[in-house]
Amino acid sequence: MTGIFASDKRGSLIAVGAILIGLLLFSLLTTGDLNLLGTEGFGAYLGTINGGDFSITLLSGLLRGMLLFLVAAGLSIVFGLMDVLNFAQGGYFMIGAYIAYEVHHAPAIIAAVPDGNLRFLLGAMLAVAVGAALGAALERGLLRPLYARPLFQLVITFGVSILLLEATKLLWGVSPRSWSTVFGLNEGAFQLFGQQFSVYRLFVIAVGFGLIVAVALLLQRTRIGIIIRAGVQDSQMVEALGINVRAVFTAVFTLGCAVAALGGAVAAPFLGASLGLSTEFLLGAVAAVVLGGLGSYEGTAVASLLVGITQAVIAKFGVQYLNQPVWESLSPMILLALVLLLRPSGLFGKE
Amino acid sequence: MQLSKGVSWRAVRQNWLLIAALILLLIFPFLVGALTNTDPTARRGLAVYWQGIAIELLIYGILTMSYNLLFGFTGVISFGHALFFGLAGYLMGGFQRAPELAGSGLAIGIVVALSVCAALGLLIGTATLRLKGVYFAIFTLAIAEMAYIFLSRYEPTGSEDGFTLGALPEWFDPTRNRIVFYYIVAAIFIFTFILIRRLMESPTGAVLLAIRENENRARTIGFNTLTYKLLAIVLAGVLAGMAGILFTLLNKKVGPEMLGTAYTVNPLLMTIIGGAGTLLGPVIGAVGLRLLELQLRNVQIALGDAVLDIGRALPIILGALFILVVLVFPYGIVGTFTRWRLNRRARSAERAAKQAEALKSVS
Amino acid sequence: MSENILEVCGIHTYIGQFHILEGVTFSVPKGSITVLLGRNGAGKTTTLKSILGITPPREGKIVFDGQDLAGKPSFKIAQLGIGYVPEHRAIFRDLTVAENLQIAERRKGDLAARQDFIFELFPDLKKHYRLAGGKLSGGQQQMLAIARALVPQNRLLLIDEPSEGLAPIIIEALMHAIRRLSESATVLLVEQNFRMASRLADRYVIVDDGASVQSGLMADLTNDQATIQRYLGAA
């Protein structure tokens, strides 16, 4: 087909497939039941792990990938369209998490809205609204005057990411918040090979898939989608056709920030809210954007899942074999460094 | 004989500001001693307290000059400069406190730390400077963040608390003989300034500026821009590492916060405020901003019943300042001043030309 | 005496610190085909971009159909009824032919109204309607670029170097098309190919070193070998 689903992608798909199969094999080999890495040493420890591990790792990876996608989607389209890598994108995710947390846990709000599900919905909506407002303010107020000076655009998005961090620190302090209240969706769990996986996480995966499809349809089927795809190629020409391309920039940027904040809000029930989310998700999402190939939406979507699953495998491997939970936190940076070193043009990239 | 005297006198006149600053730097401990009526060579007292502040300012100055070499002069943007600063501190500290190395640990540590900084600069540079500038920025951010997270959880280096150094030789120990340490730092500061000034006056510096203005054009003219950019990043990395070593010696401890974003954001902000791409700007920015920070740290403003704690809000004030400066004051103090002077000169030249024209038409 | 749809009066344009246009003045009569002539780098493309506000002039005045264009953003100028066909066949390569045309709609139904005319002019586009623009041949891409400017009811078309790098037979077809569309719109053309320009245009403007130096009726220029030699090199 055409458009963002560009040609000559067979090689890319094979690469994605190979990486996925490798990851699956790796996690399969390192799970308890099928442990082929020997029974010495870690054997005793491995014996305690049951067969659901593999599927849980996979599901956790998908979940992480969906969250990354929510940050990466805006990052990728904005980068393609406006040539700005928004270093504050992770900050919007973090803010979304704090807002959702606060709305669900503040005693005053609990008293006013006792229903947990409703409170969660309210929190997510507020997060989206705040993300959109902050995003619009950043684009209109700070980026627009600087289109002639790209270096300073980069500096200012970095400055905004610092400002978001400091503002959060001032409002909520430095200690992380972990989600302590339950609500309907978050209560249920299902069994998979004897392992528990919460229904809520499955719900987030579904929301992520829904968004991937929705944005793809938006890009392929609507007039604004055509304008965005054209703008990624040549925004000056789009303007010369009589289209207010700056307004499209603002809309896309705002939407990207709102979706990132939504990501933080839906992640809060299991990730909690902490300052570290900002850089962690920024770097993970950039890894996905670069791996997917700049300006390629489908590349970003596929790469987000790939990065997510890889992170889950690294995290699991780290905990299980090295007894080093630090690997989980390091995985976004390791992946980003690897992608930049090995395949800076990305899997779907053209350059 | 006569001629050379005339030339050197002109050099003095052109550089009077720098010479005055140099003299101030050299007599500072004794000046403060005289003003506060305390002994500058003692262990404590106001004079020694102010030496401590001055040392910190000079270290910030070195760090900011190294950042400016990249951002201001070469147009390469790093979001992980703290990596060099902190890593050098850790490496030097690690060797210094190793009991097996006895007396030579400090020297070995400094050599290793600076070499690693150079190698790291080379590595990061080779990996990403070929690509668009934004990749270098994100790569440095990722590596610095990785080192930060790793060191704040790594038990052998004291996790979040870091570790303290072993005993330092008494003759330059910053707590026992601060004035000696002051002059060491001042010497390194002056060395850094002259080094960067010499570099920027040389043909190499001209190429760096050309890269900042338009890298493609510099490449078409026939310069291997990658080599020049690598030189800039390696040099900047070593200088930032030097600043980190001095900072560690001053505090006698090292911790993961030295790799945190603060030591990237501050030099960036100081560079822009002072004037990116100018020689004096980073120094003025570093000294000015750090003094302001120290002044505001303990200020509390009472607003009716509420107390506004400026110290607590300081980071957010600095963040807002950061954005404001980029938006409305991008040339910084020195850059704005230079432009203003050039404009004035151009205007007066224009006026002179017009007057000459008028005279000519009259006669 | 015919009315002028476009008046360009003493414009100066800078790109960065470079002074590209140093006084360009000319007018385009309604319904004409006017061609901008001049050597490479003389400032012809910058003149078109200045009219459209892509590189807005710092001095001088541009009036389109009685309206001063100063200070208007590019998209507003285009909306007044100016179509732009940039050099190098700058179509959207990843978009289909259909999408390339749809995006040019200013009002819903523009394309439906003009489709028959466009397909009659360029039958190839109908054949490859669902193909990505980048997959078309060079000539077809040029046709698509022109067709894109025909979708809305533009009163003035700015066409930059349409014959660049194309085979003679395709140039013939393009010339026919441009003549056809000039029946409903005024055309301002930039063209290096003097033979094509002289057969197509009724008026000319010579731009040299960033300034307009001479203009008039094409018929007069074709007899003026001295001028042709001086400003355009060998014709």
PDB file of N, CA and C in Angstrom, chain A residues 79 83 85 87 141-142 145-146 149 151-152 154-156 158-160 162-163 165-167 169-170 279 282-283 286 290 294 325-326 329-330 333-334 336-337 340-341 344, chain B residues 71 75-77 79 127-128 131-135 137-139 141-143 145-147 149-150 153 261 264-265 268 272 276 312-313 315-316 319-320 322-323 326-327 330:
ATOM      1  N   PHE A  79       8.035  14.853  15.772  1.00  0.00           N
ATOM      2  CA  PHE A  79       9.391  14.881  15.242  1.00  0.00           C
ATOM      3  C   PHE A  79       9.370  14.897  13.718  1.00  0.00           C
ATOM      4  N   ASP A  83      10.071  18.550  13.187  1.00  0.00           N
ATOM      5  CA  ASP A  83      11.503  18.415  13.375  1.00  0.00           C
ATOM      6  C   ASP A  83      11.941  18.818  14.782  1.00  0.00           C
ATOM      7  N   LEU A  85      12.369  17.262  18.603  1.00  0.00           N
ATOM      8  CA  LEU A  85      12.275  16.141  19.522  1.00  0.00           C
ATOM      9  C   LEU A  85      11.914  16.717  20.879  1.00  0.00           C
ATOM     10  N   PHE A  87      11.802  16.830  24.413  1.00  0.00           N
ATOM     11  CA  PHE A  87      12.401  16.192  25.584  1.00  0.00           C
ATOM     12  C   PHE A  87      11.478  16.242  26.797  1.00  0.00           C
ATOM     13  N   GLY A 141       3.472  28.990  23.038  1.00  0.00           N
ATOM     14  CA  GLY A 141       4.212  30.025  23.755  1.00  0.00           C
ATOM     15  C   GLY A 141       5.718  29.931  23.584  1.00  0.00           C
ATOM     16  N   LEU A 142       6.242  28.696  23.538  1.00  0.00           N
ATOM     17  CA  LEU A 142       7.694  28.556  23.612  1.00  0.00           C
ATOM     18  C   LEU A 142       8.339  28.065  22.318  1.00  0.00           C
ATOM     19  N   PRO A 145       7.991  30.729  18.697  1.00  0.00           N
ATOM     20  CA  PRO A 145       8.927  31.820  18.413  1.00  0.00           C
ATOM     21  C   PRO A 145      10.318  31.321  18.016  1.00  0.00           C
ATOM     22  N   LEU A 146      10.571  30.028  18.159  1.00  0.00           N
ATOM     23  CA  LEU A 146      11.940  29.538  17.992  1.00  0.00           C
ATOM     24  C   LEU A 146      12.144  28.665  16.755  1.00  0.00           C
ATOM     25  N   ARG A 149      15.350  28.869  15.154  1.00  0.00           N
ATOM     26  CA  ARG A 149      16.544  28.487  15.927  1.00  0.00           C
ATOM     27  C   ARG A 149      16.361  27.107  16.541  1.00  0.00           C
ATOM     28  N   LEU A 151      18.279  24.719  17.537  1.00  0.00           N
ATOM     29  CA  LEU A 151      19.094  24.325  18.689  1.00  0.00           C
ATOM     30  C   LEU A 151      18.414  24.776  19.984  1.00  0.00           C
ATOM     31  N   PHE A 152      17.861  25.985  19.939  1.00  0.00           N
ATOM     32  CA  PHE A 152      17.230  26.516  21.135  1.00  0.00           C
ATOM     33  C   PHE A 152      15.870  25.865  21.393  1.00  0.00           C
ATOM     34  N   LEU A 154      15.370  22.707  21.041  1.00  0.00           N
ATOM     35  CA  LEU A 154      15.771  21.516  21.783  1.00  0.00           C
ATOM     36  C   LEU A 154      16.041  21.887  23.242  1.00  0.00           C
ATOM     37  N   VAL A 155      16.785  22.983  23.410  1.00  0.00           N
ATOM     38  CA  VAL A 155      17.140  23.433  24.756  1.00  0.00           C
ATOM     39  C   VAL A 155      15.874  23.757  25.545  1.00  0.00           C
ATOM     40  N   ILE A 156      14.898  24.360  24.883  1.00  0.00           N
ATOM     41  CA  ILE A 156      13.725  24.782  25.643  1.00  0.00           C
ATOM     42  C   ILE A 156      12.851  23.590  26.030  1.00  0.00           C
ATOM     43  N   PHE A 158      13.999  20.705  26.739  1.00  0.00           N
ATOM     44  CA  PHE A 158      14.748  20.144  27.868  1.00  0.00           C
ATOM     45  C   PHE A 158      14.475  20.973  29.126  1.00  0.00           C
ATOM     46  N   GLY A 159      14.487  22.297  28.960  1.00  0.00           N
ATOM     47  CA  GLY A 159      14.191  23.178  30.088  1.00  0.00           C
ATOM     48  C   GLY A 159      12.810  22.929  30.652  1.00  0.00           C
ATOM     49  N   VAL A 160      11.832  22.706  29.770  1.00  0.00           N
ATOM     50  CA  VAL A 160      10.470  22.447  30.238  1.00  0.00           C
ATOM     51  C   VAL A 160      10.410  21.121  30.985  1.00  0.00           C
ATOM     52  N   ILE A 162      12.736  19.860  32.781  1.00  0.00           N
ATOM     53  CA  ILE A 162      13.292  20.135  34.112  1.00  0.00           C
ATOM     54  C   ILE A 162      12.265  20.883  34.965  1.00  0.00           C
ATOM     55  N   LEU A 163      11.593  21.842  34.325  1.00  0.00           N
ATOM     56  CA  LEU A 163      10.603  22.640  35.047  1.00  0.00           C
ATOM     57  C   LEU A 163       9.456  21.749  35.542  1.00  0.00           C
ATOM     58  N   LEU A 165       9.637  18.582  36.237  1.00  0.00           N
ATOM     59  CA  LEU A 165      10.174  17.786  37.342  1.00  0.00           C
ATOM     60  C   LEU A 165      10.205  18.596  38.636  1.00  0.00           C
ATOM     61  N   GLU A 166      10.715  19.825  38.534  1.00  0.00           N
ATOM     62  CA  GLU A 166      10.847  20.649  39.742  1.00  0.00           C
ATOM     63  C   GLU A 166       9.477  21.020  40.300  1.00  0.00           C
ATOM     64  N   ALA A 167       8.533  21.309  39.411  1.00  0.00           N
ATOM     65  CA  ALA A 167       7.188  21.654  39.869  1.00  0.00           C
ATOM     66  C   ALA A 167       6.567  20.463  40.594  1.00  0.00           C
ATOM     67  N   LYS A 169       8.196  18.070  42.062  1.00  0.00           N
ATOM     68  CA  LYS A 169       8.931  17.903  43.309  1.00  0.00           C
ATOM     69  C   LYS A 169       8.384  18.848  44.374  1.00  0.00           C
ATOM     70  N   LEU A 170       8.082  20.067  43.962  1.00  0.00           N
ATOM     71  CA  LEU A 170       7.579  21.070  44.894  1.00  0.00           C
ATOM     72  C   LEU A 170       6.193  20.685  45.401  1.00  0.00           C
ATOM     73  N   THR A 279      12.135  10.564  32.891  1.00  0.00           N
ATOM     74  CA  THR A 279      13.261  10.197  32.030  1.00  0.00           C
ATOM     75  C   THR A 279      13.124   8.772  31.525  1.00  0.00           C
ATOM     76  N   LEU A 282      10.683   8.785  28.698  1.00  0.00           N
ATOM     77  CA  LEU A 282      11.210   9.568  27.569  1.00  0.00           C
ATOM     78  C   LEU A 282      12.225   8.730  26.797  1.00  0.00           C
ATOM     79  N   LEU A 283      13.183   8.156  27.526  1.00  0.00           N
ATOM     80  CA  LEU A 283      14.263   7.438  26.847  1.00  0.00           C
ATOM     81  C   LEU A 283      13.744   6.163  26.182  1.00  0.00           C
ATOM     82  N   VAL A 286      11.956   7.302  23.074  1.00  0.00           N
ATOM     83  CA  VAL A 286      12.880   7.723  22.021  1.00  0.00           C
ATOM     84  C   VAL A 286      13.520   6.498  21.382  1.00  0.00           C
ATOM     85  N   VAL A 290      13.323   5.928  17.418  1.00  0.00           N
ATOM     86  CA  VAL A 290      14.506   5.771  16.569  1.00  0.00           C
ATOM     87  C   VAL A 290      14.514   4.389  15.931  1.00  0.00           C
ATOM     88  N   LEU A 294      12.549   7.321  11.878  1.00  0.00           N
ATOM     89  CA  LEU A 294      11.937   8.630  12.062  1.00  0.00           C
ATOM     90  C   LEU A 294      10.812   8.862  11.060  1.00  0.00           C
ATOM     91  N   PRO A 325      17.662  -6.003  40.519  1.00  0.00           N
ATOM     92  CA  PRO A 325      16.495  -5.316  39.958  1.00  0.00           C
ATOM     93  C   PRO A 325      16.873  -4.043  39.206  1.00  0.00           C
ATOM     94  N   VAL A 326      18.121  -3.566  39.378  1.00  0.00           N
ATOM     95  CA  VAL A 326      18.539  -2.331  38.739  1.00  0.00           C
ATOM     96  C   VAL A 326      18.458  -2.436  37.216  1.00  0.00           C
ATOM     97  N   SER A 329      15.503  -0.751  35.573  1.00  0.00           N
ATOM     98  CA  SER A 329      15.567   0.698  35.404  1.00  0.00           C
ATOM     99  C   SER A 329      16.557   1.091  34.330  1.00  0.00           C
ATOM    100  N   LEU A 330      17.568   0.265  34.134  1.00  0.00           N
ATOM    101  CA  LEU A 330      18.592   0.627  33.155  1.00  0.00           C
ATOM    102  C   LEU A 330      18.183   0.268  31.730  1.00  0.00           C
ATOM    103  N   MET A 333      17.719   2.906  28.823  1.00  0.00           N
ATOM    104  CA  MET A 333      18.951   3.557  28.351  1.00  0.00           C
ATOM    105  C   MET A 333      19.805   2.576  27.558  1.00  0.00           C
ATOM    106  N   ILE A 334      19.880   1.332  28.055  1.00  0.00           N
ATOM    107  CA  ILE A 334      20.680   0.335  27.341  1.00  0.00           C
ATOM    108  C   ILE A 334      20.130   0.150  25.932  1.00  0.00           C
ATOM    109  N   LEU A 336      18.238   2.215  24.176  1.00  0.00           N
ATOM    110  CA  LEU A 336      18.439   3.411  23.358  1.00  0.00           C
ATOM    111  C   LEU A 336      19.871   3.460  22.842  1.00  0.00           C
ATOM    112  N   ALA A 337      20.828   3.182  23.736  1.00  0.00           N
ATOM    113  CA  ALA A 337      22.229   3.211  23.331  1.00  0.00           C
ATOM    114  C   ALA A 337      22.483   2.174  22.245  1.00  0.00           C
ATOM    115  N   LEU A 340      20.978   3.318  18.914  1.00  0.00           N
ATOM    116  CA  LEU A 340      21.751   4.398  18.295  1.00  0.00           C
ATOM    117  C   LEU A 340      23.076   3.888  17.743  1.00  0.00           C
ATOM    118  N   LEU A 341      23.654   2.916  18.448  1.00  0.00           N
ATOM    119  CA  LEU A 341      24.943   2.405  17.998  1.00  0.00           C
ATOM    120  C   LEU A 341      24.792   1.483  16.786  1.00  0.00           C
ATOM    121  N   PRO A 344      20.931   3.349  13.792  1.00  0.00           N
ATOM    122  CA  PRO A 344      20.361   4.689  13.998  1.00  0.00           C
ATOM    123  C   PRO A 344      19.309   5.063  12.962  1.00  0.00           C
TER     124      PRO A 344
ATOM    125  N   PHE B  71      28.638  23.716  23.307  1.00  0.00           N
ATOM    126  CA  PHE B  71      27.363  24.320  22.920  1.00  0.00           C
ATOM    127  C   PHE B  71      27.570  25.670  22.241  1.00  0.00           C
ATOM    128  N   GLY B  75      28.361  24.389  18.603  1.00  0.00           N
ATOM    129  CA  GLY B  75      26.965  24.156  18.268  1.00  0.00           C
ATOM    130  C   GLY B  75      26.526  22.719  18.484  1.00  0.00           C
ATOM    131  N   VAL B  76      27.271  21.988  19.311  1.00  0.00           N
ATOM    132  CA  VAL B  76      26.894  20.611  19.646  1.00  0.00           C
ATOM    133  C   VAL B  76      26.229  20.639  21.012  1.00  0.00           C
ATOM    134  N   ILE B  77      25.043  20.032  21.122  1.00  0.00           N
ATOM    135  CA  ILE B  77      24.340  20.150  22.384  1.00  0.00           C
ATOM    136  C   ILE B  77      24.353  18.832  23.146  1.00  0.00           C
ATOM    137  N   PHE B  79      23.111  16.880  26.679  1.00  0.00           N
ATOM    138  CA  PHE B  79      22.230  16.911  27.845  1.00  0.00           C
ATOM    139  C   PHE B  79      22.752  15.982  28.929  1.00  0.00           C
ATOM    140  N   ALA B 127      30.189   7.541  18.076  1.00  0.00           N
ATOM    141  CA  ALA B 127      28.926   6.813  17.891  1.00  0.00           C
ATOM    142  C   ALA B 127      27.838   7.723  17.317  1.00  0.00           C
ATOM    143  N   THR B 128      27.792   8.985  17.738  1.00  0.00           N
ATOM    144  CA  THR B 128      26.606   9.766  17.389  1.00  0.00           C
ATOM    145  C   THR B 128      26.858  11.069  16.653  1.00  0.00           C
ATOM    146  N   LEU B 131      25.579  11.545  13.180  1.00  0.00           N
ATOM    147  CA  LEU B 131      24.132  11.678  12.960  1.00  0.00           C
ATOM    148  C   LEU B 131      23.698  13.103  13.256  1.00  0.00           C
ATOM    149  N   LYS B 132      22.409  13.331  13.132  1.00  0.00           N
ATOM    150  CA  LYS B 132      21.851  14.645  13.443  1.00  0.00           C
ATOM    151  C   LYS B 132      22.173  15.029  14.889  1.00  0.00           C
ATOM    152  N   GLY B 133      22.260  16.318  15.143  1.00  0.00           N
ATOM    153  CA  GLY B 133      22.644  16.811  16.461  1.00  0.00           C
ATOM    154  C   GLY B 133      21.791  16.285  17.587  1.00  0.00           C
ATOM    155  N   VAL B 134      20.504  16.053  17.290  1.00  0.00           N
ATOM    156  CA  VAL B 134      19.606  15.649  18.358  1.00  0.00           C
ATOM    157  C   VAL B 134      19.981  14.280  18.923  1.00  0.00           C
ATOM    158  N   TYR B 135      20.613  13.435  18.107  1.00  0.00           N
ATOM    159  CA  TYR B 135      21.009  12.113  18.593  1.00  0.00           C
ATOM    160  C   TYR B 135      22.097  12.215  19.654  1.00  0.00           C
ATOM    161  N   ALA B 137      22.481  14.698  21.668  1.00  0.00           N
ATOM    162  CA  ALA B 137      21.824  15.186  22.878  1.00  0.00           C
ATOM    163  C   ALA B 137      21.146  14.040  23.627  1.00  0.00           C
ATOM    164  N   ILE B 138      20.397  13.219  22.909  1.00  0.00           N
ATOM    165  CA  ILE B 138      19.646  12.154  23.579  1.00  0.00           C
ATOM    166  C   ILE B 138      20.595  11.061  24.068  1.00  0.00           C
ATOM    167  N   PHE B 139      21.654  10.809  23.314  1.00  0.00           N
ATOM    168  CA  PHE B 139      22.596   9.768  23.709  1.00  0.00           C
ATOM    169  C   PHE B 139      23.318  10.160  24.998  1.00  0.00           C
ATOM    170  N   LEU B 141      22.248  12.200  27.231  1.00  0.00           N
ATOM    171  CA  LEU B 141      21.268  12.135  28.318  1.00  0.00           C
ATOM    172  C   LEU B 141      21.110  10.699  28.806  1.00  0.00           C
ATOM    173  N   ALA B 142      21.007   9.765  27.860  1.00  0.00           N
ATOM    174  CA  ALA B 142      20.794   8.362  28.230  1.00  0.00           C
ATOM    175  C   ALA B 142      21.983   7.803  29.005  1.00  0.00           C
ATOM    176  N   ILE B 143      23.193   8.089  28.531  1.00  0.00           N
ATOM    177  CA  ILE B 143      24.376   7.530  29.192  1.00  0.00           C
ATOM    178  C   ILE B 143      24.526   8.124  30.598  1.00  0.00           C
ATOM    179  N   GLU B 145      22.162   9.298  32.491  1.00  0.00           N
ATOM    180  CA  GLU B 145      21.089   8.761  33.324  1.00  0.00           C
ATOM    181  C   GLU B 145      21.417   7.329  33.751  1.00  0.00           C
ATOM    182  N   MET B 146      21.985   6.586  32.810  1.00  0.00           N
ATOM    183  CA  MET B 146      22.362   5.198  33.099  1.00  0.00           C
ATOM    184  C   MET B 146      23.401   5.177  34.224  1.00  0.00           C
ATOM    185  N   ALA B 147      24.421   6.015  34.093  1.00  0.00           N
ATOM    186  CA  ALA B 147      25.470   6.054  35.117  1.00  0.00           C
ATOM    187  C   ALA B 147      24.886   6.507  36.452  1.00  0.00           C
ATOM    188  N   ILE B 149      21.736   6.182  37.601  1.00  0.00           N
ATOM    189  CA  ILE B 149      20.932   5.128  38.231  1.00  0.00           C
ATOM    190  C   ILE B 149      21.844   4.011  38.748  1.00  0.00           C
ATOM    191  N   PHE B 150      22.821   3.658  37.928  1.00  0.00           N
ATOM    192  CA  PHE B 150      23.704   2.564  38.325  1.00  0.00           C
ATOM    193  C   PHE B 150      24.445   2.918  39.612  1.00  0.00           C
ATOM    194  N   ARG B 153      22.612   2.911  42.909  1.00  0.00           N
ATOM    195  CA  ARG B 153      22.203   1.623  43.474  1.00  0.00           C
ATOM    196  C   ARG B 153      23.384   0.683  43.693  1.00  0.00           C
ATOM    197  N   THR B 261      20.936  15.649  36.802  1.00  0.00           N
ATOM    198  CA  THR B 261      20.706  16.647  35.758  1.00  0.00           C
ATOM    199  C   THR B 261      21.161  18.043  36.183  1.00  0.00           C
ATOM    200  N   THR B 264      24.156  19.255  34.617  1.00  0.00           N
ATOM    201  CA  THR B 264      24.053  19.516  33.181  1.00  0.00           C
ATOM    202  C   THR B 264      23.280  20.806  32.956  1.00  0.00           C
ATOM    203  N   VAL B 265      22.166  20.932  33.702  1.00  0.00           N
ATOM    204  CA  VAL B 265      21.298  22.093  33.495  1.00  0.00           C
ATOM    205  C   VAL B 265      22.009  23.376  33.919  1.00  0.00           C
ATOM    206  N   LEU B 268      24.519  24.643  31.417  1.00  0.00           N
ATOM    207  CA  LEU B 268      23.786  25.071  30.222  1.00  0.00           C
ATOM    208  C   LEU B 268      23.161  26.447  30.444  1.00  0.00           C
ATOM    209  N   ILE B 272      24.150  30.114  28.712  1.00  0.00           N
ATOM    210  CA  ILE B 272      23.218  30.945  27.951  1.00  0.00           C
ATOM    211  C   ILE B 272      23.076  32.322  28.598  1.00  0.00           C
ATOM    212  N   ALA B 276      26.352  32.444  25.247  1.00  0.00           N
ATOM    213  CA  ALA B 276      26.917  31.269  24.578  1.00  0.00           C
ATOM    214  C   ALA B 276      27.824  31.730  23.455  1.00  0.00           C
ATOM    215  N   ARG B 312      13.354  26.651  48.833  1.00  0.00           N
ATOM    216  CA  ARG B 312      12.677  25.461  48.345  1.00  0.00           C
ATOM    217  C   ARG B 312      12.209  25.651  46.900  1.00  0.00           C
ATOM    218  N   ALA B 313      11.796  26.877  46.610  1.00  0.00           N
ATOM    219  CA  ALA B 313      11.272  27.146  45.275  1.00  0.00           C
ATOM    220  C   ALA B 313      12.375  27.487  44.289  1.00  0.00           C
ATOM    221  N   PRO B 315      14.814  25.858  42.667  1.00  0.00           N
ATOM    222  CA  PRO B 315      14.974  25.138  41.401  1.00  0.00           C
ATOM    223  C   PRO B 315      13.923  25.530  40.373  1.00  0.00           C
ATOM    224  N   ILE B 316      12.705  25.752  40.840  1.00  0.00           N
ATOM    225  CA  ILE B 316      11.647  26.072  39.883  1.00  0.00           C
ATOM    226  C   ILE B 316      11.820  27.497  39.360  1.00  0.00           C
ATOM    227  N   GLY B 319      14.404  27.166  36.795  1.00  0.00           N
ATOM    228  CA  GLY B 319      13.820  26.560  35.595  1.00  0.00           C
ATOM    229  C   GLY B 319      13.066  27.587  34.774  1.00  0.00           C
ATOM    230  N   ALA B 320      12.285  28.415  35.464  1.00  0.00           N
ATOM    231  CA  ALA B 320      11.529  29.449  34.764  1.00  0.00           C
ATOM    232  C   ALA B 320      12.479  30.455  34.129  1.00  0.00           C
ATOM    233  N   PHE B 322      15.471  29.870  33.125  1.00  0.00           N
ATOM    234  CA  PHE B 322      16.034  29.144  31.983  1.00  0.00           C
ATOM    235  C   PHE B 322      15.206  29.406  30.726  1.00  0.00           C
ATOM    236  N   ILE B 323      13.889  29.151  30.852  1.00  0.00           N
ATOM    237  CA  ILE B 323      13.004  29.278  29.696  1.00  0.00           C
ATOM    238  C   ILE B 323      12.909  30.728  29.244  1.00  0.00           C
ATOM    239  N   VAL B 326      16.137  31.764  27.350  1.00  0.00           N
ATOM    240  CA  VAL B 326      16.202  31.221  25.994  1.00  0.00           C
ATOM    241  C   VAL B 326      15.271  32.010  25.071  1.00  0.00           C
ATOM    242  N   LEU B 327      14.121  32.374  25.588  1.00  0.00           N
ATOM    243  CA  LEU B 327      13.104  33.017  24.770  1.00  0.00           C
ATOM    244  C   LEU B 327      13.436  34.475  24.465  1.00  0.00           C
ATOM    245  N   PRO B 330      18.524  35.427  24.286  1.00  0.00           N
ATOM    246  CA  PRO B 330      19.318  34.273  23.847  1.00  0.00           C
ATOM    247  C   PRO B 330      20.805  34.571  23.672  1.00  0.00           C
TER     248      PRO B 330
END
